[in-house]
Amino acid sequence: MDTKRSRDVVLAIMKLAGITDKGENPWDIRVHNPDFYPRLLQHPALALGESYMDEWWDCEALDEFVHRALQADLEEKIWKSLRLKWHLAKARLLNLQKGERAFTVGREHYDLGNDLYQAMLDRRMLYTCAYWKDACDLDAAQEAKLELVCRKIGLAPGMKVLDLGCGFGAFARYAAEKYNASVFGVTVSEKQVALGAKLCKGLPVQIKLMDYREVTGSFDRVVSIGIMEHVGYKNYRTYMEKADETLKDGGVCFVHTIGRNDSATTCNAWTHKYIFPNSNLPSVAQLGRAMEGLFVLEDLHNFGPDYDRTCMAWYENFEKAWPDLKDKYGERFRRMWRFYLLSSAGAFRARHNQLWQMVMTRPGASQPECRIS
């Protein structure tokens, strides 16, 4: 299809979301390279982000552009290429999170540089959704999230906690400082281990570079805050079995995860290639099947809209810190990271993605208090 015809098709589709390439609204796009239109039709999900990184187009309010595009379901209105179909088929055939592949996201995303994450995140270094109910800034919202988790799991002094996907050790540090708990955390990021150990020095906290499937031991509480997005749909049952295996009788299991509204076997092609390789957002149905016979779901709490605000706070921090980061990371990275954060905010604003916290116990156990406010 030639450029003119491609432009006509793309603009007709974008019009359904109130988006144009010559409007004055902040969510309208400004196209610098007309090859953008046929490129987008060839591979919608991948080309949108890649062409932005290549400076083929711009948008004053990228988050709102994505919000409107997702609400209007524009991607489904652009046909999918054979390359995208192969991406889907590969995810169904292969276990993309198996064995050594589990460490890929650590090397390619979480090990980008602690300077980047220290500049972008809150003072406790949490790289997961904050809880904004009674908070007015990112630090307070992330502290509120940690307190919420501790109350939901009924954390008490002397408890042993397993933190699967512990990141920089923020939860482990909070649980040790505020609740006098001892925490064993695992992550697939070498740089998270290094900084996390430093931040938790002197506390009853141990952080190791380890895949969650390798963990042994017995714990009063098993917690994961942001690992399920990297577990993969072929491994949800394996994850639940590991949680069951390491949880003491009468214990509580807790999961904090981004989720999607329908069951899928892969993620957005651009996100897979540039941000979170081999990631896959779970659905409630997938997690329900995985826990069946092992756990009773005691509480399911969705505060997905809070992730919109969290991503926007990260974006503001990133932009403020860019003068100190630009020499190391470069302009193409800046556009990639900007697209990642703002498109994520737009996805949560459109209710395309959710944020769930799940409290689980074993069948027959006493029901714990699951306070969410």
C-alpha positions as a LaTeX table, in Angstrom:
\begin{tabular}{lrrr}
\hline
Residue & $x$ (\AA) & $y$ (\AA) & $z$ (\AA) \\
\hline
Met1 & 0.00 & 0.00 & 0.00 \\
Asp2 & 1.45 & 3.42 & $-0.95$ \\
Thr3 & 2.08 & 6.18 & 1.57 \\
Lys4 & $-0.97$ & 8.27 & 0.69 \\
Arg5 & $-3.35$ & 5.32 & 0.92 \\
Ser6 & $-1.70$ & 4.19 & 4.16 \\
Arg7 & $-2.14$ & 7.65 & 5.66 \\
Asp8 & $-5.82$ & 7.66 & 4.72 \\
Val9 & $-6.33$ & 4.28 & 6.40 \\
Val10 & $-4.42$ & 5.20 & 9.56 \\
Leu11 & $-6.16$ & 8.54 & 9.98 \\
Ala12 & $-9.58$ & 6.98 & 9.42 \\
Ile13 & $-8.86$ & 4.54 & 12.23 \\
Met14 & $-7.37$ & 7.19 & 14.54 \\
Lys15 & $-10.40$ & 9.39 & 13.97 \\
Leu16 & $-12.42$ & 6.81 & 15.91 \\
Ala17 & $-10.44$ & 7.89 & 18.97 \\
Gly18 & $-10.58$ & 11.59 & 18.20 \\
Ile19 & $-6.93$ & 11.65 & 17.09 \\
Thr20 & $-5.54$ & 13.32 & 13.98 \\
Asp21 & $-2.12$ & 14.27 & 12.60 \\
Lys22 & $-2.95$ & 17.94 & 12.10 \\
Gly23 & $-5.02$ & 18.87 & 15.10 \\
Glu24 & $-4.31$ & 21.19 & 17.99 \\
Asn25 & $-5.22$ & 18.81 & 20.81 \\
Pro26 & $-2.31$ & 17.64 & 22.98 \\
Trp27 & $-3.08$ & 14.01 & 22.11 \\
Asp28 & $-2.84$ & 14.59 & 18.35 \\
Ile29 & 0.30 & 13.33 & 16.61 \\
Arg30 & 2.82 & 15.26 & 14.54 \\
Val31 & 4.33 & 13.08 & 11.83 \\
His32 & 7.86 & 13.92 & 10.66 \\
Asn33 & 8.34 & 10.97 & 8.28 \\
Pro34 & 5.43 & 9.95 & 6.00 \\
Asp35 & 6.73 & 6.39 & 5.96 \\
Phe36 & 5.26 & 6.19 & 9.45 \\
Tyr37 & 1.84 & 5.31 & 8.01 \\
Pro38 & 2.72 & 2.16 & 6.01 \\
Arg39 & 5.11 & 1.11 & 8.76 \\
Leu40 & 2.33 & 1.29 & 11.33 \\
Leu41 & 0.02 & $-0.82$ & 9.19 \\
Gln42 & 2.66 & $-3.51$ & 8.77 \\
His43 & 3.11 & $-4.10$ & 12.49 \\
Pro44 & 0.97 & $-1.83$ & 14.71 \\
Ala45 & 2.27 & $-2.66$ & 18.21 \\
Leu46 & 5.95 & $-2.77$ & 17.34 \\
Ala47 & 6.02 & 0.06 & 14.79 \\
Leu48 & 4.24 & 2.59 & 16.99 \\
Gly49 & 6.98 & 2.54 & 19.62 \\
Glu50 & 9.91 & 1.98 & 17.26 \\
Ser51 & 8.93 & 4.85 & 14.99 \\
Tyr52 & 8.61 & 7.10 & 18.03 \\
Met53 & 12.13 & 6.08 & 19.09 \\
Asp54 & 13.28 & 6.86 & 15.52 \\
Glu55 & 11.77 & 10.38 & 15.81 \\
Trp56 & 9.29 & 9.76 & 12.99 \\
Trp57 & 6.46 & 11.26 & 15.05 \\
Asp58 & 5.80 & 13.17 & 18.26 \\
Cys59 & 2.91 & 13.91 & 20.56 \\
Glu60 & 2.59 & 16.54 & 23.27 \\
Ala61 & 0.56 & 14.24 & 25.56 \\
Leu62 & 1.70 & 10.73 & 24.68 \\
Asp63 & $-0.01$ & 9.24 & 27.72 \\
Glu64 & $-3.37$ & 10.66 & 26.62 \\
Phe65 & $-2.82$ & 9.52 & 23.02 \\
Val66 & $-2.35$ & 5.94 & 24.25 \\
His67 & $-5.30$ & 6.25 & 26.63 \\
Arg68 & $-7.59$ & 7.28 & 23.78 \\
Ala69 & $-6.18$ & 4.72 & 21.34 \\
Leu70 & $-6.71$ & 1.85 & 23.78 \\
Gln71 & $-10.19$ & 2.96 & 24.81 \\
Ala72 & $-11.17$ & 2.96 & 21.13 \\
Asp73 & $-9.45$ & $-0.42$ & 20.61 \\
Leu74 & $-7.50$ & 0.93 & 17.63 \\
Glu75 & $-4.91$ & $-1.84$ & 17.47 \\
Glu76 & $-7.62$ & $-4.42$ & 16.87 \\
Lys77 & $-8.82$ & $-2.29$ & 13.99 \\
Ile78 & $-5.43$ & $-2.50$ & 12.24 \\
Trp79 & $-4.77$ & $-5.94$ & 10.78 \\
Lys80 & $-1.94$ & $-8.00$ & 12.28 \\
Ser81 & 1.07 & $-8.94$ & 10.22 \\
Leu82 & 2.55 & $-12.42$ & 9.75 \\
Arg83 & 5.47 & $-11.34$ & 11.92 \\
Leu84 & 3.12 & $-10.64$ & 14.83 \\
Lys85 & 1.43 & $-14.01$ & 14.30 \\
Trp86 & 4.85 & $-15.68$ & 14.59 \\
His87 & 5.47 & $-13.78$ & 17.82 \\
Leu88 & 2.22 & $-15.19$ & 19.21 \\
Ala89 & 2.94 & $-18.71$ & 17.98 \\
Lys90 & 6.44 & $-18.70$ & 19.46 \\
Ala91 & 5.07 & $-17.79$ & 22.88 \\
Arg92 & 2.63 & $-20.71$ & 22.71 \\
Leu93 & 5.27 & $-23.21$ & 21.62 \\
Leu94 & 8.13 & $-22.17$ & 23.90 \\
Asn95 & 8.44 & $-21.62$ & 27.64 \\
Leu96 & 9.99 & $-18.15$ & 27.39 \\
Gln97 & 10.66 & $-17.97$ & 31.14 \\
Lys98 & 12.26 & $-21.40$ & 31.53 \\
Gly99 & 15.64 & $-21.90$ & 33.21 \\
Glu100 & 18.28 & $-19.40$ & 32.12 \\
Arg101 & 15.67 & $-17.33$ & 30.26 \\
Ala102 & 14.32 & $-16.25$ & 33.67 \\
Phe103 & 17.44 & $-14.10$ & 34.11 \\
Thr104 & 17.09 & $-12.32$ & 30.74 \\
Val105 & 14.80 & $-9.60$ & 32.08 \\
Gly106 & 17.23 & $-9.03$ & 34.95 \\
Arg107 & 20.16 & $-8.43$ & 32.61 \\
Glu108 & 18.27 & $-6.42$ & 29.98 \\
His109 & 15.95 & $-4.31$ & 32.15 \\
Tyr110 & 16.68 & $-4.32$ & 35.87 \\
Asp111 & 20.45 & $-4.16$ & 35.38 \\
Leu112 & 20.30 & $-1.08$ & 33.11 \\
Gly113 & 21.81 & 1.03 & 35.86 \\
Asn114 & 21.03 & 1.77 & 39.49 \\
Asp115 & 21.59 & 5.46 & 38.78 \\
Leu116 & 18.54 & 5.38 & 36.48 \\
Tyr117 & 16.30 & 3.76 & 39.07 \\
Gln118 & 17.58 & 5.87 & 41.96 \\
Ala119 & 16.70 & 8.98 & 39.95 \\
Met120 & 13.26 & 7.73 & 38.92 \\
Leu121 & 11.89 & 5.88 & 41.95 \\
Asp122 & 10.93 & 6.91 & 45.48 \\
Arg123 & 13.39 & 7.06 & 48.34 \\
Arg124 & 12.75 & 3.42 & 49.27 \\
Met125 & 13.36 & 2.26 & 45.68 \\
Leu126 & 10.06 & 0.53 & 44.91 \\
Tyr127 & 9.57 & $-0.32$ & 41.25 \\
Thr128 & 5.91 & $-1.35$ & 41.57 \\
Cys129 & 2.58 & 0.46 & 41.84 \\
Ala130 & 2.17 & 2.87 & 44.73 \\
Tyr131 & $-1.01$ & 3.21 & 46.81 \\
Trp132 & $-2.31$ & 6.77 & 46.54 \\
Lys133 & $-5.52$ & 6.58 & 48.60 \\
Asp134 & $-4.35$ & 9.00 & 51.31 \\
Ala135 & $-0.99$ & 10.05 & 49.84 \\
Cys136 & 0.04 & 13.27 & 48.14 \\
Asp137 & 3.49 & 12.32 & 46.84 \\
Leu138 & 5.34 & 9.24 & 45.58 \\
Asp139 & 7.33 & 8.62 & 48.78 \\
Ala140 & 4.19 & 8.62 & 50.90 \\
Ala141 & 2.24 & 6.50 & 48.41 \\
Gln142 & 4.94 & 3.83 & 48.27 \\
Glu143 & 5.23 & 3.76 & 52.06 \\
Ala144 & 1.45 & 3.36 & 52.21 \\
Lys145 & 1.69 & 0.41 & 49.81 \\
Leu146 & 4.25 & $-1.32$ & 52.03 \\
Glu147 & 2.12 & $-0.80$ & 55.12 \\
Leu148 & $-0.93$ & $-2.09$ & 53.24 \\
Val149 & 0.91 & $-5.30$ & 52.34 \\
Cys150 & 2.07 & $-5.85$ & 55.91 \\
Arg151 & $-1.46$ & $-5.41$ & 57.26 \\
Lys152 & $-2.98$ & $-7.69$ & 54.64 \\
Ile153 & $-0.64$ & $-10.56$ & 55.48 \\
Gly154 & $-0.95$ & $-10.01$ & 59.25 \\
Leu155 & 2.80 & $-9.56$ & 59.67 \\
Ala156 & 4.02 & $-9.87$ & 63.26 \\
Pro157 & 7.40 & $-9.70$ & 65.04 \\
Gly158 & 9.60 & $-12.76$ & 64.63 \\
Met159 & 7.94 & $-14.01$ & 61.43 \\
Lys160 & 10.03 & $-15.42$ & 58.61 \\
Val161 & 9.04 & $-14.04$ & 55.21 \\
Leu162 & 9.94 & $-15.19$ & 51.72 \\
Asp163 & 10.00 & $-12.32$ & 49.22 \\
Leu164 & 9.92 & $-13.68$ & 45.67 \\
Gly165 & 11.17 & $-11.05$ & 43.23 \\
Cys166 & 12.37 & $-8.73$ & 45.98 \\
Gly167 & 13.75 & $-5.96$ & 43.76 \\
Phe168 & 15.98 & $-3.59$ & 45.71 \\
Gly169 & 14.74 & $-5.04$ & 49.00 \\
Ala170 & 12.27 & $-2.27$ & 49.82 \\
Phe171 & 9.61 & $-4.55$ & 51.28 \\
Ala172 & 12.21 & $-6.64$ & 53.11 \\
Arg173 & 13.71 & $-3.54$ & 54.66 \\
Tyr174 & 10.32 & $-2.16$ & 55.70 \\
Ala175 & 9.19 & $-5.49$ & 57.18 \\
Ala176 & 12.42 & $-5.80$ & 59.17 \\
Glu177 & 12.45 & $-2.19$ & 60.39 \\
Lys178 & 8.77 & $-1.74$ & 61.19 \\
Tyr179 & 7.68 & $-5.27$ & 62.11 \\
Asn180 & 10.87 & $-6.96$ & 63.31 \\
Ala181 & 10.45 & $-9.72$ & 60.74 \\
Ser182 & 13.28 & $-11.62$ & 59.05 \\
Val183 & 13.14 & $-11.74$ & 55.26 \\
Phe184 & 14.77 & $-13.87$ & 52.58 \\
Gly185 & 14.46 & $-12.26$ & 49.17 \\
Val186 & 15.38 & $-13.44$ & 45.68 \\
Thr187 & 15.75 & $-11.55$ & 42.41 \\
Val188 & 17.15 & $-12.20$ & 38.92 \\
Ser189 & 19.00 & $-8.85$ & 38.86 \\
Glu190 & 22.64 & $-8.67$ & 39.95 \\
Lys191 & 22.47 & $-4.91$ & 40.44 \\
Gln192 & 19.36 & $-5.19$ & 42.59 \\
Val193 & 21.18 & $-7.69$ & 44.79 \\
Ala194 & 24.16 & $-5.37$ & 45.19 \\
Leu195 & 22.19 & $-2.25$ & 46.06 \\
Gly196 & 19.54 & $-4.13$ & 48.04 \\
Ala197 & 22.17 & $-5.73$ & 50.28 \\
Lys198 & 23.65 & $-2.30$ & 50.92 \\
Leu199 & 20.29 & $-0.72$ & 51.76 \\
Cys200 & 19.37 & $-3.60$ & 54.10 \\
Lys201 & 22.73 & $-3.83$ & 55.85 \\
Gly202 & 22.42 & $-4.57$ & 59.56 \\
Leu203 & 18.87 & $-5.89$ & 59.25 \\
Pro204 & 17.67 & $-9.53$ & 59.38 \\
Val205 & 17.43 & $-9.53$ & 55.58 \\
Gln206 & 19.17 & $-11.76$ & 53.04 \\
Ile207 & 18.94 & $-11.07$ & 49.31 \\
Lys208 & 20.20 & $-13.58$ & 46.75 \\
Leu209 & 20.48 & $-13.80$ & 42.96 \\
Met210 & 18.16 & $-16.75$ & 42.42 \\
Asp211 & 15.23 & $-17.92$ & 40.34 \\
Tyr212 & 12.13 & $-18.38$ & 42.50 \\
Arg213 & 11.95 & $-22.06$ & 41.51 \\
Glu214 & 15.23 & $-22.75$ & 43.32 \\
Val215 & 14.08 & $-21.52$ & 46.74 \\
Thr216 & 13.83 & $-23.98$ & 49.62 \\
Gly217 & 12.83 & $-23.57$ & 53.24 \\
Ser218 & 9.73 & $-22.90$ & 55.31 \\
Phe219 & 8.23 & $-19.45$ & 55.91 \\
Asp220 & 5.34 & $-17.87$ & 57.79 \\
Arg221 & 4.52 & $-15.62$ & 54.85 \\
Val222 & 5.27 & $-15.88$ & 51.12 \\
Val223 & 5.09 & $-12.55$ & 49.32 \\
Ser224 & 5.66 & $-11.42$ & 45.75 \\
Ile225 & 5.36 & $-7.78$ & 44.68 \\
Gly226 & 5.87 & $-7.55$ & 40.94 \\
Ile227 & 7.28 & $-10.93$ & 39.89 \\
Met228 & 4.16 & $-12.52$ & 38.40 \\
Glu229 & 4.50 & $-10.37$ & 35.27 \\
His230 & 7.73 & $-12.30$ & 34.52 \\
Val231 & 6.63 & $-15.81$ & 35.54 \\
Gly232 & 4.93 & $-16.66$ & 32.23 \\
Tyr233 & 1.61 & $-18.39$ & 31.66 \\
Lys234 & 3.25 & $-21.82$ & 31.38 \\
Asn235 & 4.66 & $-21.39$ & 34.88 \\
Tyr236 & 1.81 & $-19.94$ & 36.94 \\
Arg237 & 1.06 & $-23.36$ & 38.41 \\
Thr238 & 4.77 & $-23.89$ & 39.15 \\
Tyr239 & 4.83 & $-20.58$ & 41.00 \\
Met240 & 1.80 & $-21.52$ & 43.11 \\
Glu241 & 3.30 & $-24.92$ & 43.88 \\
Lys242 & 6.53 & $-23.26$ & 45.04 \\
Ala243 & 4.56 & $-20.88$ & 47.26 \\
Asp244 & 2.65 & $-23.83$ & 48.70 \\
Glu245 & 5.85 & $-25.82$ & 49.21 \\
Thr246 & 7.58 & $-23.03$ & 51.16 \\
Leu247 & 4.58 & $-21.83$ & 53.21 \\
Lys248 & 4.15 & $-23.05$ & 56.78 \\
Asp249 & 0.83 & $-24.42$ & 57.99 \\
Gly250 & $-1.46$ & $-21.51$ & 58.80 \\
Gly251 & 0.61 & $-19.16$ & 56.67 \\
Val252 & $-0.50$ & $-16.49$ & 54.22 \\
Cys253 & 0.53 & $-16.09$ & 50.58 \\
Phe254 & 0.37 & $-12.67$ & 48.93 \\
Val255 & 0.64 & $-11.62$ & 45.26 \\
His256 & 0.85 & $-8.07$ & 43.90 \\
Thr257 & 0.75 & $-8.05$ & 40.09 \\
Ile258 & $-0.24$ & $-6.14$ & 37.01 \\
Gly259 & $-3.02$ & $-8.01$ & 35.26 \\
Arg260 & $-4.93$ & $-7.95$ & 32.00 \\
Asn261 & $-8.64$ & $-8.30$ & 31.34 \\
Asp262 & $-8.37$ & $-11.34$ & 29.07 \\
Ser263 & $-6.11$ & $-14.40$ & 28.99 \\
Ala264 & $-3.12$ & $-14.17$ & 26.66 \\
Thr265 & 0.13 & $-16.00$ & 25.99 \\
Thr266 & 2.36 & $-13.06$ & 25.13 \\
Cys267 & 2.73 & $-9.34$ & 25.70 \\
Asn268 & 2.87 & $-6.28$ & 23.47 \\
Ala269 & 5.59 & $-6.83$ & 20.84 \\
Trp270 & 7.34 & $-3.52$ & 21.49 \\
Thr271 & 7.37 & $-4.12$ & 25.25 \\
His272 & 8.80 & $-7.61$ & 24.70 \\
Lys273 & 11.58 & $-6.33$ & 22.44 \\
Tyr274 & 12.63 & $-3.18$ & 24.27 \\
Ile275 & 11.45 & $-3.21$ & 27.90 \\
Phe276 & 10.46 & $-6.53$ & 29.47 \\
Pro277 & 11.68 & $-9.50$ & 27.40 \\
Asn278 & 9.59 & $-12.66$ & 27.84 \\
Ser279 & 7.04 & $-10.92$ & 30.04 \\
Asn280 & 3.37 & $-11.85$ & 30.13 \\
Leu281 & 0.57 & $-10.25$ & 32.13 \\
Pro282 & $-1.75$ & $-12.76$ & 33.81 \\
Ser283 & $-5.52$ & $-12.75$ & 33.84 \\
Val284 & $-7.71$ & $-13.60$ & 36.83 \\
Ala285 & $-8.72$ & $-16.80$ & 35.04 \\
Gln286 & $-5.11$ & $-17.91$ & 34.56 \\
Leu287 & $-4.19$ & $-17.21$ & 38.18 \\
Gly288 & $-7.38$ & $-18.89$ & 39.38 \\
Arg289 & $-6.56$ & $-22.07$ & 37.49 \\
Ala290 & $-3.01$ & $-21.99$ & 38.82 \\
Met291 & $-4.06$ & $-21.77$ & 42.48 \\
Glu292 & $-6.92$ & $-24.26$ & 42.21 \\
Gly293 & $-6.64$ & $-26.96$ & 44.89 \\
Leu294 & $-3.66$ & $-25.23$ & 46.53 \\
Phe295 & $-5.03$ & $-21.95$ & 47.83 \\
Val296 & $-8.22$ & $-20.19$ & 48.84 \\
Leu297 & $-8.48$ & $-16.62$ & 47.56 \\
Glu298 & $-9.29$ & $-14.57$ & 50.65 \\
Asp299 & $-9.07$ & $-11.07$ & 49.19 \\
Leu300 & $-8.75$ & $-9.55$ & 45.72 \\
His301 & $-8.09$ & $-5.81$ & 45.62 \\
Asn302 & $-7.82$ & $-3.84$ & 42.36 \\
Phe303 & $-6.31$ & $-0.35$ & 42.43 \\
Gly304 & $-5.14$ & $-0.21$ & 38.81 \\
Pro305 & $-5.82$ & 3.53 & 38.39 \\
Asp306 & $-3.09$ & 4.16 & 40.99 \\
Tyr307 & $-0.55$ & 2.84 & 38.48 \\
Asp308 & $-1.41$ & 5.69 & 36.10 \\
Arg309 & $-0.40$ & 8.18 & 38.79 \\
Thr310 & 2.67 & 6.13 & 39.71 \\
Cys311 & 3.94 & 6.02 & 36.12 \\
Met312 & 3.42 & 9.75 & 35.74 \\
Ala313 & 5.40 & 10.38 & 38.93 \\
Trp314 & 8.22 & 8.18 & 37.62 \\
Tyr315 & 8.13 & 10.04 & 34.32 \\
Glu316 & 8.40 & 13.42 & 36.04 \\
Asn317 & 11.37 & 12.20 & 38.09 \\
Phe318 & 13.04 & 10.75 & 34.99 \\
Glu319 & 12.65 & 13.97 & 33.01 \\
Lys320 & 14.01 & 16.07 & 35.89 \\
Ala321 & 17.03 & 13.79 & 36.19 \\
Trp322 & 17.70 & 13.57 & 32.44 \\
Pro323 & 20.46 & 16.23 & 32.37 \\
Asp324 & 22.49 & 13.98 & 34.69 \\
Leu325 & 21.62 & 10.78 & 32.78 \\
Lys326 & 21.81 & 11.85 & 29.13 \\
Asp327 & 25.55 & 11.35 & 28.56 \\
Lys328 & 25.30 & 7.72 & 29.67 \\
Tyr329 & 21.98 & 6.71 & 28.09 \\
Gly330 & 21.52 & 8.90 & 24.99 \\
Glu331 & 18.51 & 10.44 & 23.25 \\
Arg332 & 17.16 & 7.24 & 21.70 \\
Phe333 & 16.99 & 5.66 & 25.16 \\
Arg334 & 15.21 & 8.77 & 26.45 \\
Arg335 & 12.50 & 8.41 & 23.80 \\
Met336 & 12.22 & 4.67 & 24.46 \\
Trp337 & 11.88 & 5.21 & 28.21 \\
Arg338 & 9.45 & 8.08 & 27.72 \\
Phe339 & 7.27 & 5.92 & 25.47 \\
Tyr340 & 7.41 & 3.09 & 28.03 \\
Leu341 & 6.36 & 5.20 & 31.02 \\
Leu342 & 3.73 & 7.31 & 29.26 \\
Ser343 & 2.16 & 4.45 & 27.31 \\
Ser344 & 1.98 & 2.47 & 30.55 \\
Ala345 & 0.20 & 5.37 & 32.24 \\
Gly346 & $-2.23$ & 5.57 & 29.32 \\
Ala347 & $-2.92$ & 1.84 & 29.47 \\
Phe348 & $-3.93$ & 2.01 & 33.13 \\
Arg349 & $-5.95$ & 5.18 & 32.52 \\
Ala350 & $-7.90$ & 3.31 & 29.83 \\
Arg351 & $-8.47$ & 0.38 & 32.26 \\
His352 & $-6.65$ & $-1.78$ & 29.72 \\
Asn353 & $-4.41$ & $-3.06$ & 32.53 \\
Gln354 & $-5.21$ & $-3.66$ & 36.20 \\
Leu355 & $-3.23$ & $-3.88$ & 39.44 \\
Trp356 & $-4.26$ & $-6.70$ & 41.74 \\
Gln357 & $-3.30$ & $-7.62$ & 45.26 \\
Met358 & $-4.32$ & $-11.13$ & 46.22 \\
Val359 & $-4.30$ & $-12.68$ & 49.69 \\
Met360 & $-4.40$ & $-16.49$ & 49.79 \\
Thr361 & $-4.45$ & $-19.24$ & 52.39 \\
Arg362 & $-4.50$ & $-23.01$ & 52.20 \\
Pro363 & $-7.85$ & $-24.81$ & 52.12 \\
Gly364 & $-9.16$ & $-25.34$ & 55.66 \\
Ala365 & $-7.05$ & $-22.59$ & 57.23 \\
Ser366 & $-8.63$ & $-19.90$ & 59.37 \\
Gln367 & $-9.61$ & $-16.80$ & 57.48 \\
Pro368 & $-7.15$ & $-13.93$ & 58.10 \\
Glu369 & $-8.09$ & $-10.28$ & 58.40 \\
Cys370 & $-7.63$ & $-8.70$ & 54.99 \\
Arg371 & $-7.89$ & $-4.98$ & 55.62 \\
Ile372 & $-7.60$ & $-2.87$ & 52.50 \\
Ser373 & $-8.08$ & 0.61 & 53.96 \\
\hline
\end{tabular}
